Every structure is written in C-alpha cells, then in structure tokens.
XYZ file of C-alpha atoms in Angstrom:
653
model
C 7.764 -22.104 6.473
C 7.148 -25.384 8.292
C 9.000 -28.353 6.820
C 9.025 -32.081 7.517
C 11.748 -34.160 5.840
C 11.615 -37.940 6.231
C 9.953 -37.527 9.641
C 8.992 -40.593 11.646
C 6.622 -40.381 14.613
C 5.788 -43.175 17.035
C 3.352 -43.600 19.880
C 4.709 -46.421 22.022
C 5.597 -49.183 19.545
C 3.154 -48.019 16.859
C 4.559 -46.054 13.920
C 2.029 -43.354 13.036
C 4.103 -41.462 10.475
C 6.849 -43.269 8.599
C 9.424 -41.127 6.779
C 6.985 -38.424 5.672
C 7.838 -35.100 4.041
C 5.631 -32.028 3.658
C 5.761 -28.229 3.563
C 3.358 -25.645 4.999
C 3.902 -22.135 3.667
C 3.290 -18.933 5.664
C -0.329 -17.802 5.565
C -1.714 -21.127 4.316
C -4.883 -22.523 5.844
C -4.457 -26.291 6.097
C -6.989 -29.006 6.873
C -5.450 -32.093 8.512
C -7.606 -35.134 7.751
C -7.487 -38.900 8.189
C -9.232 -41.705 10.036
C -9.505 -41.620 13.827
C -6.230 -42.973 15.194
C -4.284 -42.221 11.997
C -1.974 -39.764 13.788
C -3.541 -36.317 13.379
C -3.262 -35.386 17.067
C 0.271 -36.811 17.154
C 1.281 -34.513 14.301
C -0.305 -31.618 16.221
C 1.840 -32.559 19.213
C 4.914 -32.275 16.967
C 3.804 -28.858 15.719
C 3.198 -27.465 19.208
C 6.456 -28.835 20.593
C 5.020 -31.341 23.081
C 6.402 -34.240 21.013
C 9.672 -34.610 19.105
C 10.302 -36.504 15.930
C 11.698 -40.041 16.232
C 13.500 -39.670 12.930
C 14.071 -37.161 10.140
C 14.086 -33.373 10.349
C 11.324 -31.033 11.483
C 11.593 -27.251 11.278
C 9.242 -24.549 12.508
C 10.468 -20.907 12.441
C 11.500 -20.160 16.050
C 10.207 -16.581 15.848
C 6.654 -17.693 15.053
C 4.083 -17.073 17.782
C 1.766 -20.016 18.315
C -1.816 -20.182 19.604
C -3.958 -23.206 20.344
C -6.974 -24.113 22.447
C -6.082 -25.393 25.898
C -7.682 -28.808 26.400
C -8.157 -28.575 30.160
C -11.424 -27.282 31.567
C -10.856 -23.823 33.110
C -11.732 -23.652 36.822
C -11.630 -19.995 37.777
C -13.960 -17.339 39.143
C -12.390 -14.774 36.819
C -14.942 -12.850 34.690
C -15.337 -14.142 31.137
C -13.990 -10.952 29.526
C -10.880 -10.869 31.721
C -10.269 -14.590 31.125
C -10.336 -14.153 27.334
C -8.340 -10.911 27.532
C -5.512 -12.776 29.284
C -5.196 -14.876 26.145
C -3.321 -11.938 24.606
C 0.023 -12.985 26.033
C 1.811 -9.964 24.597
C -0.499 -7.510 26.371
C -0.202 -9.529 29.574
C 3.605 -9.330 29.465
C 3.562 -5.603 28.663
C 1.194 -4.835 31.535
C 3.478 -6.713 33.913
C 6.423 -4.713 32.532
C 4.522 -1.461 33.146
C 3.655 -2.527 36.669
C 7.311 -3.284 37.453
C 8.430 0.015 35.915
C 5.908 1.979 37.984
C 6.960 0.188 41.161
C 10.593 1.012 40.374
C 9.785 4.592 39.382
C 11.653 4.093 36.095
C 10.301 6.833 33.852
C 11.984 5.593 30.697
C 10.644 2.096 31.206
C 7.171 3.502 31.974
C 7.195 5.513 28.762
C 8.390 2.565 26.721
C 5.771 0.282 28.260
C 2.996 2.739 27.402
C 4.249 3.019 23.848
C 4.440 -0.751 23.517
C 0.959 -1.186 24.983
C -0.447 1.264 22.449
C 1.262 -0.591 19.611
C -0.124 -3.889 20.942
C -3.704 -2.590 20.797
C -4.321 -2.138 24.515
C -6.836 0.651 23.848
C -9.375 -1.694 22.230
C -8.327 -5.060 23.696
C -11.393 -5.386 25.939
C -13.697 -4.614 23.017
C -11.935 -7.229 20.862
C -12.212 -9.833 23.612
C -15.916 -9.157 24.041
C -16.469 -9.341 20.273
C -14.943 -12.836 20.308
C -17.117 -13.907 23.246
C -20.308 -12.589 21.673
C -19.395 -14.096 18.300
C -19.132 -17.531 19.885
C -22.695 -17.335 21.120
C -22.604 -15.703 24.550
C -25.065 -12.992 25.562
C -24.155 -9.431 26.563
C -25.201 -10.012 30.179
C -22.773 -12.964 30.381
C -19.638 -10.967 29.569
C -18.747 -10.476 33.241
C -20.043 -13.799 34.562
C -17.448 -15.979 36.340
C -15.942 -18.621 34.082
C -16.737 -21.476 36.458
C -20.445 -20.557 36.422
C -20.709 -21.820 32.821
C -21.184 -25.448 31.780
C -18.305 -27.435 30.309
C -19.209 -26.785 26.675
C -19.435 -23.033 27.230
C -16.123 -22.988 29.098
C -14.504 -24.682 26.114
C -15.920 -21.893 23.949
C -14.154 -19.426 26.238
C -10.938 -21.408 25.760
C -11.429 -21.061 22.003
C -12.022 -17.297 22.336
C -8.865 -17.058 24.462
C -6.841 -18.809 21.733
C -8.249 -16.494 19.050
C -7.378 -13.496 21.250
C -3.701 -14.470 21.279
C -1.631 -12.754 18.538
C -0.209 -15.616 16.509
C 1.646 -16.579 13.365
C 0.494 -20.211 13.696
C -2.962 -21.210 14.938
C -3.627 -24.872 15.750
C -7.273 -25.902 16.123
C -8.243 -29.484 16.994
C -11.974 -30.056 16.407
C -12.967 -26.437 17.169
C -16.576 -27.001 16.070
C -17.472 -29.723 18.580
C -18.990 -27.357 21.143
C -20.460 -24.832 18.695
C -23.965 -24.317 17.405
C -24.500 -23.395 13.787
C -24.643 -19.651 14.461
C -21.289 -19.672 16.273
C -19.847 -21.945 13.578
C -20.783 -19.485 10.828
C -19.154 -16.677 12.816
C -15.975 -18.731 13.392
C -15.694 -19.482 9.667
C -15.826 -15.768 8.861
C -13.201 -15.018 11.533
C -10.803 -17.694 10.295
C -11.205 -16.544 6.701
C -9.879 -13.134 7.829
C -7.055 -14.618 9.923
C -3.714 -13.611 8.383
C -1.461 -16.232 9.964
C -0.920 -19.910 9.187
C -3.796 -22.160 10.238
C -3.739 -25.935 10.743
C -7.120 -27.377 11.697
C -8.402 -30.869 12.433
C -12.112 -31.164 11.753
C -14.680 -33.729 10.679
C -17.042 -31.034 9.405
C -16.872 -31.125 5.603
C -18.464 -27.717 4.984
C -16.330 -26.051 7.648
C -13.167 -27.399 6.005
C -14.402 -26.316 2.569
C -15.110 -22.797 3.821
C -11.854 -22.274 5.721
C -8.995 -24.269 4.143
C -7.141 -24.146 0.819
C -4.661 -26.990 1.471
C -5.333 -30.523 2.732
C -2.838 -32.837 4.440
C -4.061 -36.438 4.456
C -2.687 -39.100 6.813
C -3.198 -42.664 5.615
C -1.179 -45.827 6.242
C 1.530 -43.853 8.100
C 2.023 -41.571 5.081
C 1.340 -37.837 4.778
C 0.179 -36.477 1.415
C -0.350 -32.820 0.533
C -3.224 -31.797 -1.765
C -3.874 -28.313 -3.079
C -7.491 -27.444 -2.336
C -10.173 -27.772 0.333
C -11.727 -31.035 1.496
C -14.111 -31.520 -1.440
C -11.285 -30.905 -3.911
C -9.091 -33.326 -1.949
C -11.769 -36.013 -2.220
C -11.947 -35.588 -5.996
C -8.149 -35.701 -6.405
C -7.823 -38.728 -4.134
C -10.578 -40.585 -5.973
C -8.729 -39.993 -9.239
C -5.467 -41.214 -7.687
C -7.115 -44.348 -6.299
C -8.639 -45.120 -9.677
C -5.242 -44.775 -11.355
C -3.591 -46.800 -8.587
C -6.098 -49.624 -9.002
C -5.556 -49.688 -12.762
C -1.772 -49.714 -12.287
C -2.090 -52.487 -9.693
C -4.165 -54.630 -12.025
C -1.670 -54.158 -14.890
C 1.195 -55.059 -12.575
C -0.593 -58.162 -11.310
C -1.035 -59.306 -14.928
C 2.678 -58.797 -15.539
C 3.611 -60.608 -12.320
C 1.389 -63.552 -13.250
C 3.045 -63.731 -16.664
C 6.568 -63.688 -15.169
C 5.660 -66.206 -12.495
C 4.164 -68.529 -15.080
C 7.413 -68.438 -17.104
C 9.484 -69.076 -13.952
C 7.334 -71.992 -12.826
C 7.402 -73.552 -16.296
C 11.068 -73.247 -17.189
C 13.107 -72.979 -13.946
C 13.825 -76.771 -14.021
C 15.039 -76.750 -17.635
C 18.742 -76.179 -18.082
C 18.282 -74.419 -21.417
C 15.877 -71.886 -19.891
C 17.333 -71.581 -16.375
C 19.175 -68.319 -17.115
C 16.068 -66.654 -18.533
C 13.980 -67.915 -15.609
C 16.523 -66.518 -13.125
C 16.437 -63.104 -14.824
C 12.681 -63.036 -14.428
C 13.008 -63.921 -10.729
C 15.266 -60.870 -10.340
C 12.777 -58.760 -12.285
C 10.067 -59.752 -9.825
C 12.324 -58.889 -6.898
C 13.140 -55.462 -8.351
C 9.539 -54.661 -9.162
C 8.116 -52.011 -6.799
C 4.904 -53.437 -5.496
C 1.831 -51.250 -6.012
C -0.626 -51.570 -3.147
C -4.129 -52.596 -4.155
C -7.027 -50.305 -3.400
C -8.600 -52.425 -0.724
C -12.336 -52.704 -0.426
C -13.580 -49.855 1.723
C -13.389 -50.724 5.396
C -15.436 -47.670 6.343
C -18.061 -48.183 9.020
C -21.550 -48.788 7.571
C -24.857 -49.676 9.206
C -28.584 -49.433 8.632
C -31.714 -48.840 10.669
C -34.045 -51.796 10.729
C -37.553 -51.399 9.374
C -39.861 -50.134 12.159
C -42.613 -52.595 13.130
C -45.246 -49.889 12.618
C -45.531 -46.247 11.470
C -48.228 -44.282 13.314
C -49.472 -41.233 11.434
C -49.332 -38.653 12.817
C -46.406 -39.511 15.020
C -46.988 -36.524 17.286
C -49.490 -33.723 17.671
C -48.381 -30.763 19.812
C -51.093 -28.274 20.712
C -50.465 -24.891 22.398
C -47.697 -26.426 24.500
C -45.160 -24.770 26.784
C -41.731 -26.356 27.125
C -39.085 -25.641 29.730
C -37.754 -26.718 33.098
C -39.931 -27.712 36.056
C -39.743 -25.672 39.267
C -36.778 -26.298 41.529
C -36.945 -25.931 45.333
C -40.537 -24.789 45.220
C -39.867 -21.967 42.761
C -41.608 -21.165 39.515
C -40.984 -23.207 36.336
C -38.653 -21.801 33.676
C -40.527 -21.561 30.393
C -38.351 -21.567 27.265
C -40.930 -22.138 24.501
C -44.571 -21.043 24.450
C -47.571 -21.662 22.232
C -45.971 -24.574 20.383
C -48.428 -26.162 17.939
C -46.813 -28.549 15.481
C -47.607 -31.930 13.919
C -45.020 -34.615 13.097
C -46.025 -37.003 10.330
C -44.676 -40.420 9.353
C -41.688 -40.204 7.035
C -40.861 -36.539 7.679
C -37.227 -35.392 7.747
C -37.142 -32.305 9.978
C -34.042 -30.240 10.670
C -34.368 -28.147 13.848
C -32.598 -24.795 13.503
C -32.050 -22.001 15.998
C -29.374 -19.960 17.703
C -27.707 -21.282 20.842
C -29.817 -21.120 23.982
C -33.101 -20.711 22.118
C -34.536 -24.089 23.147
C -33.655 -26.697 20.489
C -32.500 -29.266 23.045
C -35.438 -28.391 25.306
C -37.822 -29.193 22.449
C -36.097 -32.506 21.667
C -35.841 -33.581 25.321
C -39.537 -32.933 25.895
C -40.546 -34.934 22.812
C -38.157 -37.680 23.994
C -40.048 -37.802 27.318
C -36.939 -36.715 29.220
C -38.826 -33.638 30.505
C -42.578 -33.093 30.920
C -44.303 -30.260 29.049
C -45.164 -27.291 31.255
C -48.504 -26.725 29.560
C -50.636 -27.582 26.567
C -50.905 -31.050 25.107
C -48.491 -33.486 23.428
C -50.386 -36.398 21.859
C -48.369 -39.423 20.729
C -49.451 -41.733 17.921
C -50.353 -45.294 18.883
C -47.235 -47.455 18.868
C -44.783 -44.504 18.862
C -41.240 -45.763 19.549
C -38.581 -43.107 20.048
C -34.857 -43.504 19.470
C -33.106 -40.619 21.239
C -29.465 -39.628 20.697
C -28.522 -37.247 23.517
C -26.096 -34.385 22.885
C -23.967 -35.789 25.690
C -23.639 -39.530 25.059
C -22.830 -40.233 28.710
C -26.380 -39.156 29.571
C -27.408 -42.673 28.542
C -24.138 -44.593 29.025
C -22.528 -46.008 32.174
C -18.809 -45.309 32.237
C -17.928 -48.328 34.363
C -19.867 -50.795 32.182
C -18.962 -52.249 28.767
C -20.824 -52.422 25.409
C -22.052 -55.989 25.948
C -23.356 -55.057 29.397
C -25.265 -52.136 27.908
C -26.889 -54.389 25.310
C -27.816 -57.043 27.890
C -29.390 -54.378 30.129
C -31.257 -52.874 27.171
C -32.678 -56.291 26.204
C -33.875 -56.903 29.777
C -35.445 -53.438 29.980
C -37.394 -54.080 26.783
C -38.302 -57.613 27.856
C -36.549 -59.209 24.879
C -34.910 -62.629 25.166
C -31.578 -62.227 23.330
C -28.645 -64.652 23.313
C -25.243 -63.229 24.250
C -23.733 -64.407 20.960
C -26.437 -62.571 19.008
C -25.654 -59.400 20.939
C -21.922 -59.883 20.294
C -22.586 -60.331 16.572
C -24.734 -57.211 16.533
C -22.027 -55.161 18.294
C -19.508 -56.519 15.809
C -21.474 -54.863 13.000
C -20.741 -51.550 14.758
C -16.993 -52.290 14.939
C -17.121 -53.569 18.544
C -15.375 -56.893 18.070
C -13.226 -59.185 20.188
C -12.192 -57.723 23.535
C -13.832 -54.376 22.763
C -17.232 -55.717 23.840
C -15.786 -56.018 27.365
C -13.947 -52.652 27.371
C -15.120 -50.082 29.920
C -17.115 -47.336 28.216
C -15.359 -44.698 30.308
C -12.059 -45.539 28.601
C -13.490 -45.246 25.082
C -13.077 -42.367 22.673
C -15.939 -40.012 21.913
C -16.439 -41.643 18.525
C -16.680 -45.127 20.043
C -19.242 -43.937 22.589
C -21.285 -42.342 19.800
C -21.205 -45.624 17.830
C -22.417 -47.512 20.901
C -25.348 -45.116 21.352
C -26.216 -45.556 17.672
C -26.053 -49.351 18.076
C -28.442 -49.224 21.036
C -30.868 -47.023 19.075
C -30.758 -49.275 15.986
C -31.398 -52.399 18.096
C -34.635 -50.892 19.480
C -36.110 -50.442 15.948
C -37.649 -47.000 16.633
C -40.036 -45.272 14.254
C -39.092 -41.730 15.383
C -35.454 -40.720 15.615
C -34.577 -37.699 17.768
C -30.928 -36.845 17.149
C -29.353 -34.004 19.139
C -25.878 -33.255 17.719
C -25.100 -36.892 16.813
C -21.902 -36.091 14.879
C -19.855 -34.306 17.555
C -17.318 -37.123 17.888
C -17.781 -38.930 14.575
C -15.139 -38.902 11.856
C -16.008 -38.080 8.264
C -16.448 -41.722 7.222
C -18.861 -42.441 10.087
C -20.789 -39.234 9.378
C -21.199 -40.414 5.804
C -22.430 -43.803 7.049
C -24.936 -42.063 9.356
C -26.165 -39.894 6.485
C -26.739 -42.954 4.277
C -28.488 -44.867 7.061
C -30.830 -41.946 7.818
C -31.730 -41.565 4.149
C -32.729 -45.229 4.005
C -34.634 -45.095 7.320
C -38.371 -45.537 6.769
C -39.486 -43.712 9.901
C -39.378 -40.050 10.900
C -36.224 -38.073 11.665
C -35.914 -34.922 13.802
C -32.340 -33.667 13.691
C -30.439 -30.985 15.603
C -26.946 -30.593 14.156
C -24.301 -28.035 13.264
C -23.097 -30.392 10.494
C -24.547 -28.660 7.436
C -23.552 -31.512 5.111
C -25.676 -33.900 7.211
C -28.591 -31.451 7.365
C -28.488 -30.929 3.592
C -28.300 -34.671 2.880
C -31.046 -35.785 5.299
C -33.603 -33.018 5.889
C -36.217 -31.782 3.450
C -37.870 -29.258 5.783
C -36.784 -27.107 8.719
C -38.258 -25.786 11.941
C -36.878 -22.582 13.462
C -36.662 -22.323 17.250
C -36.248 -18.750 18.415
C -37.685 -15.995 20.591
C -39.746 -18.492 22.533
C -41.501 -19.872 19.457
C -41.285 -22.894 17.134
C -42.332 -22.425 13.538
C -41.498 -23.452 9.981
C -38.417 -21.942 8.317
C -39.097 -21.109 4.689
C -35.735 -21.467 3.025
C -32.625 -23.609 2.804
C -29.439 -23.642 4.870
C -27.885 -20.838 2.830
C -30.909 -18.683 3.677
C -30.506 -19.686 7.315
C -26.840 -18.665 7.352
C -27.809 -15.247 6.014
C -30.505 -15.054 8.691
C -27.911 -15.855 11.387
C -25.525 -13.168 10.160
C -28.327 -10.606 10.140
C -29.370 -11.621 13.655
C -25.779 -11.363 14.886
C -25.427 -7.918 13.318
C -28.645 -6.820 14.963
C -27.477 -8.047 18.363
C -24.166 -6.194 18.028
C -25.983 -2.998 17.159
C -28.252 -3.391 20.170
C -25.252 -3.972 22.420
C -23.596 -0.765 21.192
C -26.706 1.355 21.505
C -26.879 3.592 24.573
C -29.860 4.157 26.814
C -30.071 7.740 25.512
C -30.397 6.527 21.955
C -32.936 3.901 22.926
C -35.057 6.595 24.557
C -34.902 8.898 21.511
C -38.444 9.236 20.133
C -38.925 8.379 16.515
C -40.599 11.144 14.543
C -43.367 10.073 12.232
C -44.444 12.179 9.294
C -47.647 11.573 7.339
C -47.256 10.646 3.715
C -47.100 13.791 1.570
C -49.922 14.466 -0.881
C -47.943 16.419 -3.512
C -44.433 17.556 -4.407
C -44.576 20.698 -2.262
C -45.715 18.794 0.803
C -43.044 16.177 0.097
C -40.338 18.854 0.004
C -41.690 20.380 3.201
C -41.776 16.964 4.837
C -38.206 16.253 3.722
C -37.034 19.611 5.025
C -38.797 18.967 8.338
C -37.222 15.521 8.593
C -33.766 16.987 7.875
C -34.342 19.647 10.507
C -35.418 17.028 13.032
C -32.347 14.957 12.171
C -30.096 18.009 12.576
C -31.620 18.755 15.975
C -31.107 15.154 17.119
C -27.544 14.899 15.892
C -26.481 18.430 16.870
C -25.515 17.662 20.507
C -23.655 14.524 19.429
C -21.775 16.367 16.681
C -20.921 19.251 19.040
C -19.517 16.819 21.595
C -17.713 14.948 18.824
C -15.948 18.169 17.759
C -14.884 18.812 21.353
C -13.577 15.234 21.646
C -11.616 15.665 18.383
C -10.026 18.903 19.645
C -9.133 17.357 22.988
C -7.656 14.263 21.266
C -5.514 16.527 19.068
C -4.249 18.430 22.127
C -3.465 15.246 24.005
C -1.759 13.776 20.939
C 0.505 16.819 20.696
C 1.252 16.669 24.423
C 2.056 12.969 24.248
C 4.423 13.556 21.317
C 6.211 16.300 23.252
C 6.531 14.101 26.342
C 7.966 11.246 24.272
C 10.496 13.643 22.714
C 11.490 14.888 26.166
C 11.940 11.360 27.435
C 14.259 10.657 24.507
C 16.623 13.351 25.854
C 18.880 13.068 28.941
C 16.855 14.310 31.922
C 17.197 14.233 35.699
C 15.506 11.200 37.301
C 12.746 13.319 38.893
C 11.767 14.847 35.549
C 11.822 11.405 33.900
C 9.384 10.106 36.527
C 7.119 13.173 36.136
C 7.091 12.797 32.331
C 6.332 9.093 32.630
C 3.398 9.681 34.960
C 1.987 12.426 32.725
C 2.471 10.188 29.680
C 0.445 7.472 31.401
C -2.297 9.972 32.237
C -2.350 11.152 28.604
C -2.661 7.579 27.399
C -5.575 6.882 29.763
C -7.376 10.069 28.696
C -6.842 9.291 25.015
C -8.193 5.767 25.488
C -11.328 7.054 27.237
C -11.890 9.755 24.612
C -11.447 7.286 21.753
C -14.119 5.043 23.264
C -16.429 8.060 23.622
C -15.679 9.050 20.018
C -16.781 5.594 18.844
C -20.016 5.792 20.855
C -20.847 9.250 19.496
C -20.079 8.199 15.924
C -22.280 5.107 16.272
C -25.168 7.200 17.607
C -24.904 9.678 14.738
C -24.725 6.873 12.172
C -27.755 5.165 13.722
C -29.813 8.365 13.596
C -28.793 9.054 10.008
C -29.605 5.464 9.003
C -33.038 5.738 10.633
C -33.617 8.986 8.730
C -32.539 7.422 5.425
C -34.871 4.453 5.824
C -37.858 6.566 6.900
C-alpha cells in the first residue's frame, strides 16, 4: 500500500501539505480533489517520484509498476498504432531482449524471450493498442496515420492511450478528460472501472469522479483528508463535518467569551487573581477550532440583455463546413440543416467527436460563413462566444486590463479604467493580476478572463464550446448557476454531464452530416454512444467477403407448413454460408494443436543440455512456431466473428 506519515511538501517557500498522513490500499480508485493551487499536482509529483517529501515518511511499494500520461506533446512521424504499442514497456524490453539474443545466436535466450513475449500478450498487443485508440475517438483509417499529423488535442489522446497500454499497478491520471468528447469519456469510464490496479485521478468532472472512484482525498488548507466514497458522497460527508465544526466553533466562542469576561473582571482583584490566572491558562490550553469561513468560491452573473429577439436564429437548408483552400472544393461537414433558435432556449449540442459540433457553433458565431442555405439572425442579436481554445480570442503577450480596454474600444463604449479594474476584480483578477501577461496564466485563469469579456458585452445568445475544460469544480458550479439565471438563450457543447444536466432542457444531435433533435436525456445518449461504438467495432472487424455476402430474403409464411419449410430453407442457407468458414476453422484448430505440441517439444528439448548448433536450430524453429501460432490465432478470431455474424443475422431474420 501507499502510505504518507506526517508528510510535508513545499513549493519554494509555500507549504502545500503540512504534516499530512493518509493510506491508499492496493486496487483502490482514488479521486484527488481540492481548489486550484491547493497542491494536487505537487502530491502527484511525490507519487511519481519527481519530487521528494520535505518532512515525514512516504512509502510506495518499489515493485509496483507505474503508468501516467506524458505531459509533453509528442513530435514523431511514427504511426499511431506503433506509438501507442510502445507504451507497453514490458513488451518493448522483451522485444529488445529477443533482438539481442538473435544477434548473438543464443538459442536459450531466444526461447526464453519468445516464452516471455507470449506471457506478456505479444500475440494480441497490436489489437489491444488499436482498441484503445478507437475507444478514444479515432477512426479506423487513422490507425496508421503519423502522430505529428494530428492536432495537439488528438496527440494528447494518443498519450493517454499509450499510458493505458502500459501494464501498471499504479495509474496516475491528471485531468484525463480535458481533451475528450463525451463519447470518448464514456468509453474511458468503462475502461477505468475494469482496471485492476490502483488508480489516483485528478479531475474537475463530477460525474466522471462519481463513476470511477470509491475513495476521495481532499486537500484543503495544507491538510489531506481521506473520505470513503465518490465525489458526491464526499460532498455530503464534508457538508456534515462543516456543520458540526461550525456548531463546535460557536460553542467554543461562547465559552471563550465567558472565560475572558471573568479574566477581565477579576484579574486586578487580589482575592480572585488565582482563579483569573487559572482561566488564562485554560484559554491557552484550549485547542482553537477554525471557523467555517464564508464561502470564497468564485461567483458571477450574466447581466440582463438589452433586448431578446425572437426567434434568435432561423437556419434554413444550410450547409456548414470549411471554405475551399488553394482553389480547391469546400469541405462540407453538415448538410440540410434547418433549425430555429428561440429566445430563452437552453440547448445542449450532442454528437460524437468529429461530427461537426464545433463547426455548427463556429458558423453561428460568425467565425465561418455557411457554405449554402440561409442563416437569418434576429434583429439585435448579440452573440457571446466561448471558443474551445481560449487563446483563439486572447493575446498571450497582453494582460486582462488591456483586453478589457481593447474590447471597450471595439464596441465603442467609453469606460473608465477604474471601472474596468473593478469589473475584473469581480472575476478574481485583483491587484497586480490585471497587469499579468495572459500567456503566463493558468488555463482556469484564461477561461475566467474569457467569461469576463463575454459577460461585459451583455449578449443575448451564448455559444459555449467546452467552457469547463480548465475550470475547477467550484468555478463550474458558479458557471452553472450563472447560466441558469441568464435570461437569454444558451447553446452549449460540453463533455461535463453535470453542467449539461443542470443547464439544458433540450438537446440537438449532430451526426452523420445532419443536425436534429435528440429525444431523450443524457442517460439515453450514453446508451446511444455505447451502441454506436459497438457498431463501429463490428464494422471494423468485418471482412470484405462478409460485407459482400448477399442477404437472403424469405417471404412471410402463410401457414405452419410454409413456416417450417421457410425455417428449414433459412437453416440450409445458413449452413451453406457458414460451411466454408467452419471447415477452415477446423483446419486452423488442427494446425494450432500440431504447432502447440511441436512448441512444447521444442521447449522441453531446450531445457536439456544440447550442443550450441542444436540450441540455435531449436530457437529458430520455436520462433517460427510462435509466428505461425500468432497468425493462425488471428485467423481463428476472424473466422469465429464471421460465423457469429452470420448466425446473428439468421436469428434476427
């Protein structure tokens, strides 16, 4: 198990953890929570060995294998599958060992390396790597694309897949959901629920934490407290503790006031001096209970829009996509879009990655022109747009005050600098922070600045594309409350299901080139995503031969005899279709049995003292057997899948 006993951690002169103790048991899935800057990443640095404790004792079992997502952006032309496959460090080491053994002609080492590779799952490693890549939202045709041909967010997904590929006893994940869409997030939750090792995850996604974790470690005021339960259970337990703490504090303050009153009244009287002194000592001995301070969480509100056009937007038979580049043809993502946006609507925009959600939002936000059709705006429409990448609208070398001054000039508003400073102060940009370069700010601070700029413009239509990526839980809660009180219209793209549930009362589904209403809630949508993912996996496994297999259709029988004849005919047709696959499957089984026997005999021979030439011959033949077995096992899986697909089609007919 992992243990911390009276551990102190510092960053420069700041004490982030002060004499904390905690235990993480093997196999536990732990959520690490706390305000931004509380010390979560510092504790991660202690766990992964990049930082050592400044005091106390920290123990992590030395035999534990650790996996975590590399934070640097991969710059390599290596294919995506190979890049993720190299995350399996054990396989990588074993393949290097085999290569050295073959170069040295060491038959014993070759045999051992092949045995170790089999035990390490080399036969299906590529398939496992590709399953991770596809699960995180990539398409089948992207499996062999060079890593550096993907955008930054997609490369970070590959880093995540690489970490999941690594065999581990301890998995450390720091904000793994930031670059994921909802479909990939649902898949990741299911994967982590099956993970057998110890998991420690930092996340600001409430529903993700609830789905994945059973233990919560909370960092607050340099202290680390362990709670049994997921995030929602932690919140309930902490609320109870704070209530009890406040009551205890109030009782103690009453007692202190009583003692102090006695001391002040009688300390000058000789007859009461002894009693007064004893009460002074009682006050000194009394352990002070900290008050539950008034919540300092970030809160804000959207100002009332000056007008509310209705409808806000009318989209008629529109095509959305990217304009032609270098004289080429335009890239159309969405076709035949006909939707109306009314005043006061709360619309959640759903859809798998790459289906066009951001394209839809950018076009409505006037960032891209429609490729066809008509988009009619209501008179007086004012759009507040939160881009998925905050730096799309921010200047890294400028500061918050400069952004506000520029925004006021752009809108032709005469605003005093002090008024702008006061406004920024309401978004926690106070003092010198208003002059701090945006490029040096955290993701959460940049997101707050974008929100401040949107609020100041008093829009009547909010277009929010993944606004929570860098926001902590408290700020997400503040955003949720502000959106619920907003009197205008909200269109929201987010993988934060808690925010979607709290804000949206209807959903649009973007998929397969279309935009339409989604009849259902988020639970229905998660089931839809899982079904879509299953369908895609089945399509990826299907062979061209199976795809070209004609589907027999039989007219509905008129009576029992015709029904029996039709059933018999269908069974015969099924038998004819599956016969070649089953025949080949039997041959593969026989060949696998023969190769298995041969491999066992070769391994027994290699265990005996043999001349060097025979050892080398046995090693080479053992390698050939292993390669043949691997190829036959893959063929066996393909044949079995084809038979199962045909039988399933017959059963549903």
